[in-house]
Amino acid sequence: MTLPRGRVLATCLWCVLALVVEGYLYAAYRVHEARFHWFTHFFAGASVALLIMSAVAYRTRRPVRFPLLWPILGHLIAMFPDLLFSAGIAHERWMEVFLGHLSTHFVAGRNVTWFVVFLACLALYLAVLDRRTVEQP
Amino acid sequence: MRRWPRLFAIWGAAAVLLGGALLAAQIRKSPLNDPDLAYQRPGFLDAHATPFAAPPVTEGIPNADARTVVFFTRPELAGPLRNALQKRRSLANHARVVVVVASIDPMLELPAVPFVGDPDGRLAASYRMRVPKDKGPPVGYAIVDRTGRVRYRTLDPSMARRLNEVETMVRATP
C-alpha cells in the first residue's frame, strides 16, 4: 500500500517541527543541567496525551488529527512550572495540577519507569489505530 | 488491511531514539551530582522530609528572624563560589550567607560572609546533606527559614553559576 505524496510530505514536516520543538526544549534543559527533568515531563505529558488520543481514536474510529501536536502539548503542560521557575517563581504543591509536576520525579524507577509507561501508552494508541480505525484517504 | 508493520516501526523508532537519549543522559552524570537526581534541585520546599532544626554553623548563624543560606563546597570550588557571591550582592538582601568548606582552614574572606572549615564533614552530615556520586564532601546548599528550620537542601555542583536559582528558593522560604 502506498500513501499519497502530499500526505507523506505533510507527515515529514510535522515530524521535523516536532523534533525542532522538542530539540529546543531539550537544549534549554541541558543548559540548566536539568535533562532529568526534561525526560520526566516529556514522558509524563506525552503519556497522558497518548491516552487521550487513544480514547478519541477509539470513540471516533479515526486517527486523531495532528498526532504529533498532542504529545508536545502534554509536555508543555507538564513542564509549565519550570517556565515559572525560570521567571523566579519557585515550585509549590499546587503545581501538581500540571500533570504531577513535582511527584512524577519521585516514582519508583524514576525516568526508566516513565519511559516504560510512555512506550505502553504509545503501543496502546498504535494498537487502537490498527484495530479500530480506518485508513484516512 | 492491517497496518501493524508500519505502526510497529513507529513504536520501535520511538523506543530506540528516546531510550538512547535516556541512556546517554544517565551515563553523562557529574561525579558531584546526587546519585538520585530526583533529589537534586527539586525547586520546592520540604522535598526531602519534615523540616528540622538547623544546627549552628558559626557564632550567630543561623540566627532568629533571618533566613540563612549555608553553602557546602570543596576547597577547589570555594574560590569560584566566593567570586560569584561577591558579584551577586542581592542574595545578602534576602538571607544571611555562610560558606562551609570541606577543609581545615578555608583561607577565604568576604565581607559579611563567613567561611567555615568542615574537614571531617560533621557539619554537612548534621545538615543531612546528601552524599554525591563520588562519595566525597557535598557541593550544594541548605536554606534555613526564619524560625531556624532547614527547609531546602540540595547538591548542585554548578551553584556558583546559578545563584539566581538560590535566590529564587530563598525568596520562597518563609
PDB file of C-alpha atoms in Angstrom:
ATOM      1  CA  MET A   1       0.000   0.000   0.000  1.00  0.00           C
ATOM      2  CA  THR A   2       1.389   3.440  -0.909  1.00  0.00           C
ATOM      3  CA  LEU A   3       0.443   6.743   0.660  1.00  0.00           C
ATOM      4  CA  PRO A   4      -0.262   9.915  -1.332  1.00  0.00           C
ATOM      5  CA  ARG A   5       2.865  12.041  -1.772  1.00  0.00           C
ATOM      6  CA  GLY A   6       1.243  15.130  -0.198  1.00  0.00           C
ATOM      7  CA  ARG A   7       0.403  13.180   2.938  1.00  0.00           C
ATOM      8  CA  VAL A   8       3.917  11.807   3.215  1.00  0.00           C
ATOM      9  CA  LEU A   9       5.309  15.334   2.864  1.00  0.00           C
ATOM     10  CA  ALA A  10       2.930  16.712   5.488  1.00  0.00           C
ATOM     11  CA  THR A  11       3.879  13.897   7.881  1.00  0.00           C
ATOM     12  CA  CYS A  12       7.566  14.637   7.349  1.00  0.00           C
ATOM     13  CA  LEU A  13       7.021  18.324   8.011  1.00  0.00           C
ATOM     14  CA  TRP A  14       5.164  17.568  11.245  1.00  0.00           C
ATOM     15  CA  CYS A  15       7.978  15.232  12.309  1.00  0.00           C
ATOM     16  CA  VAL A  16      10.577  17.928  11.628  1.00  0.00           C
ATOM     17  CA  LEU A  17       8.531  20.511  13.528  1.00  0.00           C
ATOM     18  CA  ALA A  18       8.116  18.136  16.494  1.00  0.00           C
ATOM     19  CA  LEU A  19      11.839  17.381  16.521  1.00  0.00           C
ATOM     20  CA  VAL A  20      12.726  21.077  16.357  1.00  0.00           C
ATOM     21  CA  VAL A  21      10.399  21.991  19.246  1.00  0.00           C
ATOM     22  CA  GLU A  22      11.455  19.096  21.462  1.00  0.00           C
ATOM     23  CA  GLY A  23      15.110  19.565  20.483  1.00  0.00           C
ATOM     24  CA  TYR A  24      14.901  23.201  21.540  1.00  0.00           C
ATOM     25  CA  LEU A  25      13.303  22.275  24.869  1.00  0.00           C
ATOM     26  CA  TYR A  26      15.891  19.545  25.454  1.00  0.00           C
ATOM     27  CA  ALA A  27      18.719  22.004  24.739  1.00  0.00           C
ATOM     28  CA  ALA A  28      17.192  24.544  27.117  1.00  0.00           C
ATOM     29  CA  TYR A  29      17.011  21.966  29.925  1.00  0.00           C
ATOM     30  CA  ARG A  30      20.536  20.806  29.106  1.00  0.00           C
ATOM     31  CA  VAL A  31      21.893  24.329  29.545  1.00  0.00           C
ATOM     32  CA  HIS A  32      20.375  24.314  33.021  1.00  0.00           C
ATOM     33  CA  GLU A  33      21.788  20.831  33.655  1.00  0.00           C
ATOM     34  CA  ALA A  34      18.259  19.538  34.072  1.00  0.00           C
ATOM     35  CA  ARG A  35      17.907  16.841  31.429  1.00  0.00           C
ATOM     36  CA  PHE A  36      16.500  14.526  34.096  1.00  0.00           C
ATOM     37  CA  HIS A  37      13.509  16.894  34.365  1.00  0.00           C
ATOM     38  CA  TRP A  38      13.035  17.090  30.601  1.00  0.00           C
ATOM     39  CA  PHE A  39      12.678  13.312  30.388  1.00  0.00           C
ATOM     40  CA  THR A  40      10.226  13.109  33.287  1.00  0.00           C
ATOM     41  CA  HIS A  41       7.944  15.834  31.981  1.00  0.00           C
ATOM     42  CA  PHE A  42       8.157  14.672  28.388  1.00  0.00           C
ATOM     43  CA  PHE A  43       7.258  11.060  29.229  1.00  0.00           C
ATOM     44  CA  ALA A  44       4.521  12.057  31.681  1.00  0.00           C
ATOM     45  CA  GLY A  45       2.988  14.710  29.415  1.00  0.00           C
ATOM     46  CA  ALA A  46       3.219  12.626  26.255  1.00  0.00           C
ATOM     47  CA  SER A  47       1.775   9.566  28.039  1.00  0.00           C
ATOM     48  CA  VAL A  48      -1.306  11.488  29.151  1.00  0.00           C
ATOM     49  CA  ALA A  49      -1.669  12.860  25.626  1.00  0.00           C
ATOM     50  CA  LEU A  50      -1.434   9.351  24.129  1.00  0.00           C
ATOM     51  CA  LEU A  51      -4.094   8.036  26.499  1.00  0.00           C
ATOM     52  CA  ILE A  52      -6.447  10.821  25.451  1.00  0.00           C
ATOM     53  CA  MET A  53      -5.552  10.240  21.800  1.00  0.00           C
ATOM     54  CA  SER A  54      -6.338   6.533  22.222  1.00  0.00           C
ATOM     55  CA  ALA A  55      -9.739   7.303  23.733  1.00  0.00           C
ATOM     56  CA  VAL A  56     -10.566   9.806  20.983  1.00  0.00           C
ATOM     57  CA  ALA A  57      -9.421   7.462  18.212  1.00  0.00           C
ATOM     58  CA  TYR A  58     -11.338   4.540  19.743  1.00  0.00           C
ATOM     59  CA  ARG A  59     -14.513   6.573  20.002  1.00  0.00           C
ATOM     60  CA  THR A  60     -14.370   8.242  16.584  1.00  0.00           C
ATOM     61  CA  ARG A  61     -12.798   5.275  14.778  1.00  0.00           C
ATOM     62  CA  ARG A  62     -10.397   7.709  13.129  1.00  0.00           C
ATOM     63  CA  PRO A  63      -6.797   8.636  13.897  1.00  0.00           C
ATOM     64  CA  VAL A  64      -6.584  11.968  15.736  1.00  0.00           C
ATOM     65  CA  ARG A  65      -5.616  14.997  13.668  1.00  0.00           C
ATOM     66  CA  PHE A  66      -2.121  16.390  14.197  1.00  0.00           C
ATOM     67  CA  PRO A  67      -0.927  13.384  16.235  1.00  0.00           C
ATOM     68  CA  LEU A  68       2.495  14.886  16.981  1.00  0.00           C
ATOM     69  CA  LEU A  69       0.989  18.050  18.393  1.00  0.00           C
ATOM     70  CA  TRP A  70      -0.773  16.294  21.268  1.00  0.00           C
ATOM     71  CA  PRO A  71       2.341  14.886  22.992  1.00  0.00           C
ATOM     72  CA  ILE A  72       4.113  18.232  22.607  1.00  0.00           C
ATOM     73  CA  LEU A  73       1.126  19.980  24.184  1.00  0.00           C
ATOM     74  CA  GLY A  74       1.144  17.423  27.017  1.00  0.00           C
ATOM     75  CA  HIS A  75       4.831  18.065  27.541  1.00  0.00           C
ATOM     76  CA  LEU A  76       4.345  21.837  27.614  1.00  0.00           C
ATOM     77  CA  ILE A  77       1.600  21.493  30.224  1.00  0.00           C
ATOM     78  CA  ALA A  78       3.723  19.158  32.363  1.00  0.00           C
ATOM     79  CA  MET A  79       6.749  21.452  32.238  1.00  0.00           C
ATOM     80  CA  PHE A  80       4.898  24.740  32.715  1.00  0.00           C
ATOM     81  CA  PRO A  81       6.064  25.240  36.355  1.00  0.00           C
ATOM     82  CA  ASP A  82       9.653  25.137  35.074  1.00  0.00           C
ATOM     83  CA  LEU A  83       8.891  28.178  32.919  1.00  0.00           C
ATOM     84  CA  LEU A  84       7.611  29.899  36.058  1.00  0.00           C
ATOM     85  CA  PHE A  85      10.759  28.818  37.906  1.00  0.00           C
ATOM     86  CA  SER A  86      12.991  30.370  35.281  1.00  0.00           C
ATOM     87  CA  ALA A  87      10.994  33.573  35.828  1.00  0.00           C
ATOM     88  CA  GLY A  88      11.847  33.445  39.557  1.00  0.00           C
ATOM     89  CA  ILE A  89       8.778  31.645  40.928  1.00  0.00           C
ATOM     90  CA  ALA A  90       9.679  28.576  42.987  1.00  0.00           C
ATOM     91  CA  HIS A  91       7.611  25.404  42.752  1.00  0.00           C
ATOM     92  CA  GLU A  92       4.698  24.956  45.159  1.00  0.00           C
ATOM     93  CA  ARG A  93       2.492  21.973  45.977  1.00  0.00           C
ATOM     94  CA  TRP A  94      -0.471  23.259  43.972  1.00  0.00           C
ATOM     95  CA  MET A  95       1.662  22.947  40.821  1.00  0.00           C
ATOM     96  CA  GLU A  96       0.898  19.236  40.937  1.00  0.00           C
ATOM     97  CA  VAL A  97      -2.080  20.176  38.749  1.00  0.00           C
ATOM     98  CA  PHE A  98       0.398  20.356  35.871  1.00  0.00           C
ATOM     99  CA  LEU A  99       0.329  16.598  35.355  1.00  0.00           C
ATOM    100  CA  GLY A 100       2.031  15.894  38.688  1.00  0.00           C
ATOM    101  CA  HIS A 101       4.931  18.228  38.067  1.00  0.00           C
ATOM    102  CA  LEU A 102       6.505  17.578  41.484  1.00  0.00           C
ATOM    103  CA  SER A 103       5.595  13.995  42.351  1.00  0.00           C
ATOM    104  CA  THR A 104       6.320  12.475  38.934  1.00  0.00           C
ATOM    105  CA  HIS A 105      10.038  12.785  39.708  1.00  0.00           C
ATOM    106  CA  PHE A 106       9.739  10.515  42.724  1.00  0.00           C
ATOM    107  CA  VAL A 107       8.082   7.389  41.282  1.00  0.00           C
ATOM    108  CA  ALA A 108       9.999   4.163  41.832  1.00  0.00           C
ATOM    109  CA  GLY A 109      12.418   3.565  38.980  1.00  0.00           C
ATOM    110  CA  ARG A 110      12.382   7.279  38.138  1.00  0.00           C
ATOM    111  CA  ASN A 111      12.656   8.042  34.412  1.00  0.00           C
ATOM    112  CA  VAL A 112      13.029   4.406  33.389  1.00  0.00           C
ATOM    113  CA  THR A 113       9.545   3.777  34.757  1.00  0.00           C
ATOM    114  CA  TRP A 114       8.183   6.779  32.857  1.00  0.00           C
ATOM    115  CA  PHE A 115       9.889   5.543  29.694  1.00  0.00           C
ATOM    116  CA  VAL A 116       8.120   2.195  30.029  1.00  0.00           C
ATOM    117  CA  VAL A 117       4.803   3.956  30.719  1.00  0.00           C
ATOM    118  CA  PHE A 118       5.317   6.124  27.635  1.00  0.00           C
ATOM    119  CA  LEU A 119       6.062   3.109  25.432  1.00  0.00           C
ATOM    120  CA  ALA A 120       2.984   1.319  26.776  1.00  0.00           C
ATOM    121  CA  CYS A 121       0.789   4.354  26.056  1.00  0.00           C
ATOM    122  CA  LEU A 122       2.264   4.662  22.558  1.00  0.00           C
ATOM    123  CA  ALA A 123       1.653   0.955  21.958  1.00  0.00           C
ATOM    124  CA  LEU A 124      -1.953   1.395  23.102  1.00  0.00           C
ATOM    125  CA  TYR A 125      -2.555   4.262  20.698  1.00  0.00           C
ATOM    126  CA  LEU A 126      -0.967   2.402  17.804  1.00  0.00           C
ATOM    127  CA  ALA A 127      -2.984  -0.707  18.637  1.00  0.00           C
ATOM    128  CA  VAL A 128      -6.176   1.367  18.574  1.00  0.00           C
ATOM    129  CA  LEU A 129      -5.132   2.737  15.194  1.00  0.00           C
ATOM    130  CA  ASP A 130      -4.520  -0.759  13.902  1.00  0.00           C
ATOM    131  CA  ARG A 131      -7.667  -2.402  15.246  1.00  0.00           C
ATOM    132  CA  ARG A 132     -10.308   0.292  15.485  1.00  0.00           C
ATOM    133  CA  THR A 133      -9.724   2.920  12.841  1.00  0.00           C
ATOM    134  CA  VAL A 134      -9.926   3.101   9.089  1.00  0.00           C
ATOM    135  CA  GLU A 135      -7.069   4.428   6.958  1.00  0.00           C
ATOM    136  CA  GLN A 136      -7.561   8.096   6.047  1.00  0.00           C
ATOM    137  CA  PRO A 137      -7.631   8.848   2.325  1.00  0.00           C
TER     138      PRO A 137
ATOM    139  CA  MET B   1      -5.845  -4.146   5.780  1.00  0.00           C
ATOM    140  CA  ARG B   2      -3.666  -4.269   8.896  1.00  0.00           C
ATOM    141  CA  ARG B   3      -1.105  -1.529   9.282  1.00  0.00           C
ATOM    142  CA  TRP B   4       0.793  -3.138  12.112  1.00  0.00           C
ATOM    143  CA  PRO B   5       4.247  -3.352  10.418  1.00  0.00           C
ATOM    144  CA  ARG B   6       4.294   0.433   9.854  1.00  0.00           C
ATOM    145  CA  LEU B   7       2.908   1.126  13.327  1.00  0.00           C
ATOM    146  CA  PHE B   8       5.399  -1.225  14.942  1.00  0.00           C
ATOM    147  CA  ALA B   9       8.201   0.582  13.116  1.00  0.00           C
ATOM    148  CA  ILE B  10       6.974   3.883  14.607  1.00  0.00           C
ATOM    149  CA  TRP B  11       6.939   2.327  18.092  1.00  0.00           C
ATOM    150  CA  GLY B  12      10.410   0.860  17.598  1.00  0.00           C
ATOM    151  CA  ALA B  13      11.842   4.149  16.346  1.00  0.00           C
ATOM    152  CA  ALA B  14      10.449   5.988  19.381  1.00  0.00           C
ATOM    153  CA  ALA B  15      11.819   3.314  21.715  1.00  0.00           C
ATOM    154  CA  VAL B  16      15.311   3.423  20.191  1.00  0.00           C
ATOM    155  CA  LEU B  17      15.520   7.221  19.881  1.00  0.00           C
ATOM    156  CA  LEU B  18      14.221   8.079  23.343  1.00  0.00           C
ATOM    157  CA  GLY B  19      15.791   5.064  25.024  1.00  0.00           C
ATOM    158  CA  GLY B  20      19.169   6.005  23.551  1.00  0.00           C
ATOM    159  CA  ALA B  21      18.827   9.618  24.682  1.00  0.00           C
ATOM    160  CA  LEU B  22      17.799   8.500  28.171  1.00  0.00           C
ATOM    161  CA  LEU B  23      20.738   6.112  28.393  1.00  0.00           C
ATOM    162  CA  ALA B  24      23.180   8.802  27.205  1.00  0.00           C
ATOM    163  CA  ALA B  25      21.851  11.238  29.803  1.00  0.00           C
ATOM    164  CA  GLN B  26      22.224   8.616  32.563  1.00  0.00           C
ATOM    165  CA  ILE B  27      25.828   7.898  31.619  1.00  0.00           C
ATOM    166  CA  ARG B  28      26.986  11.520  31.412  1.00  0.00           C
ATOM    167  CA  LYS B  29      26.403  12.480  35.033  1.00  0.00           C
ATOM    168  CA  SER B  30      28.840  14.610  37.034  1.00  0.00           C
ATOM    169  CA  PRO B  31      30.568  12.781  39.908  1.00  0.00           C
ATOM    170  CA  LEU B  32      29.418  15.646  42.150  1.00  0.00           C
ATOM    171  CA  ASN B  33      25.770  15.032  41.322  1.00  0.00           C
ATOM    172  CA  ASP B  34      23.291  13.365  43.591  1.00  0.00           C
ATOM    173  CA  PRO B  35      23.105   9.651  42.729  1.00  0.00           C
ATOM    174  CA  ASP B  36      19.327  10.116  42.711  1.00  0.00           C
ATOM    175  CA  LEU B  37      18.644  13.175  40.551  1.00  0.00           C
ATOM    176  CA  ALA B  38      15.080  13.437  41.847  1.00  0.00           C
ATOM    177  CA  TYR B  39      16.592  14.979  44.978  1.00  0.00           C
ATOM    178  CA  GLN B  40      18.834  17.416  43.123  1.00  0.00           C
ATOM    179  CA  ARG B  41      17.396  20.919  42.738  1.00  0.00           C
ATOM    180  CA  PRO B  42      13.772  19.842  43.253  1.00  0.00           C
ATOM    181  CA  GLY B  43      12.718  23.501  43.300  1.00  0.00           C
ATOM    182  CA  PHE B  44      10.217  23.277  46.180  1.00  0.00           C
ATOM    183  CA  LEU B  45      10.498  23.415  49.953  1.00  0.00           C
ATOM    184  CA  ASP B  46      10.472  20.320  52.167  1.00  0.00           C
ATOM    185  CA  ALA B  47      11.114  17.965  49.263  1.00  0.00           C
ATOM    186  CA  HIS B  48      13.119  15.549  51.395  1.00  0.00           C
ATOM    187  CA  ALA B  49      11.101  15.271  54.588  1.00  0.00           C
ATOM    188  CA  THR B  50       9.791  17.227  57.542  1.00  0.00           C
ATOM    189  CA  PRO B  51      11.803  20.373  58.344  1.00  0.00           C
ATOM    190  CA  PHE B  52      14.279  20.042  61.195  1.00  0.00           C
ATOM    191  CA  ALA B  53      16.138  22.455  63.475  1.00  0.00           C
ATOM    192  CA  ALA B  54      19.243  23.873  61.801  1.00  0.00           C
ATOM    193  CA  PRO B  55      22.457  23.093  63.692  1.00  0.00           C
ATOM    194  CA  PRO B  56      24.685  26.109  64.432  1.00  0.00           C
ATOM    195  CA  VAL B  57      27.358  26.730  61.788  1.00  0.00           C
ATOM    196  CA  THR B  58      29.273  29.535  63.463  1.00  0.00           C
ATOM    197  CA  GLU B  59      28.569  32.189  66.034  1.00  0.00           C
ATOM    198  CA  GLY B  60      25.139  33.718  65.426  1.00  0.00           C
ATOM    199  CA  ILE B  61      24.432  31.705  62.277  1.00  0.00           C
ATOM    200  CA  PRO B  62      21.753  30.676  61.718  1.00  0.00           C
ATOM    201  CA  ASN B  63      20.073  33.286  63.858  1.00  0.00           C
ATOM    202  CA  ALA B  64      16.441  34.019  64.615  1.00  0.00           C
ATOM    203  CA  ASP B  65      14.394  36.269  62.355  1.00  0.00           C
ATOM    204  CA  ALA B  66      16.657  35.876  59.337  1.00  0.00           C
ATOM    205  CA  ARG B  67      16.801  33.343  56.568  1.00  0.00           C
ATOM    206  CA  THR B  68      20.165  31.674  56.097  1.00  0.00           C
ATOM    207  CA  VAL B  69      21.833  30.028  53.130  1.00  0.00           C
ATOM    208  CA  VAL B  70      24.509  27.520  54.124  1.00  0.00           C
ATOM    209  CA  PHE B  71      26.715  26.681  51.145  1.00  0.00           C
ATOM    210  CA  PHE B  72      28.745  23.480  51.283  1.00  0.00           C
ATOM    211  CA  THR B  73      31.682  23.196  48.931  1.00  0.00           C
ATOM    212  CA  ARG B  74      35.105  21.683  48.362  1.00  0.00           C
ATOM    213  CA  PRO B  75      38.372  23.655  48.571  1.00  0.00           C
ATOM    214  CA  GLU B  76      38.927  23.717  44.788  1.00  0.00           C
ATOM    215  CA  LEU B  77      35.412  25.125  44.226  1.00  0.00           C
ATOM    216  CA  ALA B  78      35.410  27.616  47.109  1.00  0.00           C
ATOM    217  CA  GLY B  79      37.213  30.347  45.127  1.00  0.00           C
ATOM    218  CA  PRO B  80      34.714  30.486  42.244  1.00  0.00           C
ATOM    219  CA  LEU B  81      31.857  30.448  44.767  1.00  0.00           C
ATOM    220  CA  ARG B  82      33.424  33.332  46.675  1.00  0.00           C
ATOM    221  CA  ASN B  83      33.770  35.338  43.434  1.00  0.00           C
ATOM    222  CA  ALA B  84      30.182  34.608  42.449  1.00  0.00           C
ATOM    223  CA  LEU B  85      28.897  35.676  45.869  1.00  0.00           C
ATOM    224  CA  GLN B  86      30.918  38.862  45.652  1.00  0.00           C
ATOM    225  CA  LYS B  87      29.225  39.703  42.350  1.00  0.00           C
ATOM    226  CA  ARG B  88      25.718  38.806  43.434  1.00  0.00           C
ATOM    227  CA  ARG B  89      25.156  41.068  46.406  1.00  0.00           C
ATOM    228  CA  SER B  90      21.364  40.852  46.122  1.00  0.00           C
ATOM    229  CA  LEU B  91      21.395  37.449  47.809  1.00  0.00           C
ATOM    230  CA  ALA B  92      22.518  39.155  51.028  1.00  0.00           C
ATOM    231  CA  ASN B  93      19.359  41.291  50.942  1.00  0.00           C
ATOM    232  CA  HIS B  94      17.258  38.178  51.456  1.00  0.00           C
ATOM    233  CA  ALA B  95      19.367  35.979  53.730  1.00  0.00           C
ATOM    234  CA  ARG B  96      22.482  35.567  55.829  1.00  0.00           C
ATOM    235  CA  VAL B  97      25.082  33.632  53.894  1.00  0.00           C
ATOM    236  CA  VAL B  98      27.744  31.274  55.200  1.00  0.00           C
ATOM    237  CA  VAL B  99      30.113  29.016  53.288  1.00  0.00           C
ATOM    238  CA  VAL B 100      31.238  25.683  54.710  1.00  0.00           C
ATOM    239  CA  VAL B 101      34.386  24.342  53.055  1.00  0.00           C
ATOM    240  CA  ALA B 102      35.481  20.728  53.379  1.00  0.00           C
ATOM    241  CA  SER B 103      38.950  21.672  54.649  1.00  0.00           C
ATOM    242  CA  ILE B 104      40.700  22.604  57.892  1.00  0.00           C
ATOM    243  CA  ASP B 105      41.133  26.284  57.024  1.00  0.00           C
ATOM    244  CA  PRO B 106      39.185  27.755  54.073  1.00  0.00           C
ATOM    245  CA  MET B 107      41.629  30.739  53.856  1.00  0.00           C
ATOM    246  CA  LEU B 108      38.987  32.822  52.073  1.00  0.00           C
ATOM    247  CA  GLU B 109      37.257  36.012  53.086  1.00  0.00           C
ATOM    248  CA  LEU B 110      34.264  38.039  52.015  1.00  0.00           C
ATOM    249  CA  PRO B 111      32.608  40.860  53.939  1.00  0.00           C
ATOM    250  CA  ALA B 112      29.548  39.586  55.868  1.00  0.00           C
ATOM    251  CA  VAL B 113      30.064  36.052  54.555  1.00  0.00           C
ATOM    252  CA  PRO B 114      31.901  33.785  56.994  1.00  0.00           C
ATOM    253  CA  PHE B 115      33.884  30.870  55.605  1.00  0.00           C
ATOM    254  CA  VAL B 116      33.930  27.886  57.946  1.00  0.00           C
ATOM    255  CA  GLY B 117      36.046  24.740  57.735  1.00  0.00           C
ATOM    256  CA  ASP B 118      34.447  21.307  57.971  1.00  0.00           C
ATOM    257  CA  PRO B 119      37.320  18.836  57.418  1.00  0.00           C
ATOM    258  CA  ASP B 120      35.558  15.786  58.820  1.00  0.00           C
ATOM    259  CA  GLY B 121      32.200  16.531  57.196  1.00  0.00           C
ATOM    260  CA  ARG B 122      30.396  16.593  60.519  1.00  0.00           C
ATOM    261  CA  LEU B 123      28.614  19.866  59.776  1.00  0.00           C
ATOM    262  CA  ALA B 124      27.460  18.672  56.365  1.00  0.00           C
ATOM    263  CA  ALA B 125      26.162  15.484  57.948  1.00  0.00           C
ATOM    264  CA  SER B 126      24.306  17.441  60.637  1.00  0.00           C
ATOM    265  CA  TYR B 127      22.508  19.295  57.836  1.00  0.00           C
ATOM    266  CA  ARG B 128      21.695  15.894  56.315  1.00  0.00           C
ATOM    267  CA  MET B 129      23.305  16.886  53.034  1.00  0.00           C
ATOM    268  CA  ARG B 130      23.161  14.049  50.554  1.00  0.00           C
ATOM    269  CA  VAL B 131      26.349  12.270  49.524  1.00  0.00           C
ATOM    270  CA  PRO B 132      27.446  12.869  45.898  1.00  0.00           C
ATOM    271  CA  LYS B 133      28.062  10.100  43.412  1.00  0.00           C
ATOM    272  CA  ASP B 134      31.818  10.163  44.108  1.00  0.00           C
ATOM    273  CA  LYS B 135      31.166   9.734  47.879  1.00  0.00           C
ATOM    274  CA  GLY B 136      33.159  12.894  48.656  1.00  0.00           C
ATOM    275  CA  PRO B 137      32.027  16.012  50.525  1.00  0.00           C
ATOM    276  CA  PRO B 138      28.781  17.575  49.279  1.00  0.00           C
ATOM    277  CA  VAL B 139      28.735  20.552  46.935  1.00  0.00           C
ATOM    278  CA  GLY B 140      25.396  22.250  47.389  1.00  0.00           C
ATOM    279  CA  TYR B 141      23.427  24.317  49.827  1.00  0.00           C
ATOM    280  CA  ALA B 142      20.798  24.327  52.539  1.00  0.00           C
ATOM    281  CA  ILE B 143      18.271  27.073  53.242  1.00  0.00           C
ATOM    282  CA  VAL B 144      17.106  27.787  56.779  1.00  0.00           C
ATOM    283  CA  ASP B 145      13.844  29.662  57.381  1.00  0.00           C
ATOM    284  CA  ARG B 146      13.265  32.482  59.856  1.00  0.00           C
ATOM    285  CA  THR B 147      12.242  30.047  62.567  1.00  0.00           C
ATOM    286  CA  GLY B 148      15.568  28.224  62.302  1.00  0.00           C
ATOM    287  CA  ARG B 149      14.398  25.127  60.429  1.00  0.00           C
ATOM    288  CA  VAL B 150      16.100  23.592  57.400  1.00  0.00           C
ATOM    289  CA  ARG B 151      13.550  23.819  54.578  1.00  0.00           C
ATOM    290  CA  TYR B 152      15.582  23.137  51.443  1.00  0.00           C
ATOM    291  CA  ARG B 153      18.773  21.256  50.727  1.00  0.00           C
ATOM    292  CA  THR B 154      20.279  20.098  47.509  1.00  0.00           C
ATOM    293  CA  LEU B 155      23.517  19.166  45.842  1.00  0.00           C
ATOM    294  CA  ASP B 156      24.428  21.496  42.991  1.00  0.00           C
ATOM    295  CA  PRO B 157      27.948  21.315  41.547  1.00  0.00           C
ATOM    296  CA  SER B 158      27.267  24.457  39.476  1.00  0.00           C
ATOM    297  CA  MET B 159      25.704  26.573  42.205  1.00  0.00           C
ATOM    298  CA  ALA B 160      28.292  29.346  41.716  1.00  0.00           C
ATOM    299  CA  ARG B 161      26.834  29.876  38.232  1.00  0.00           C
ATOM    300  CA  ARG B 162      23.271  29.585  39.474  1.00  0.00           C
ATOM    301  CA  LEU B 163      22.955  31.986  42.388  1.00  0.00           C
ATOM    302  CA  ASN B 164      19.773  33.359  40.817  1.00  0.00           C
ATOM    303  CA  GLU B 165      18.228  29.940  41.428  1.00  0.00           C
ATOM    304  CA  VAL B 166      19.415  30.027  45.045  1.00  0.00           C
ATOM    305  CA  GLU B 167      17.822  33.454  45.392  1.00  0.00           C
ATOM    306  CA  THR B 168      14.535  32.160  43.957  1.00  0.00           C
ATOM    307  CA  MET B 169      14.447  29.441  46.609  1.00  0.00           C
ATOM    308  CA  VAL B 170      15.426  31.878  49.372  1.00  0.00           C
ATOM    309  CA  ARG B 171      12.594  34.232  48.425  1.00  0.00           C
ATOM    310  CA  ALA B 172      10.173  31.290  48.565  1.00  0.00           C
ATOM    311  CA  THR B 173      11.319  30.395  52.081  1.00  0.00           C
ATOM    312  CA  PRO B 174       9.257  31.906  54.914  1.00  0.00           C
TER     313      PRO B 174
END
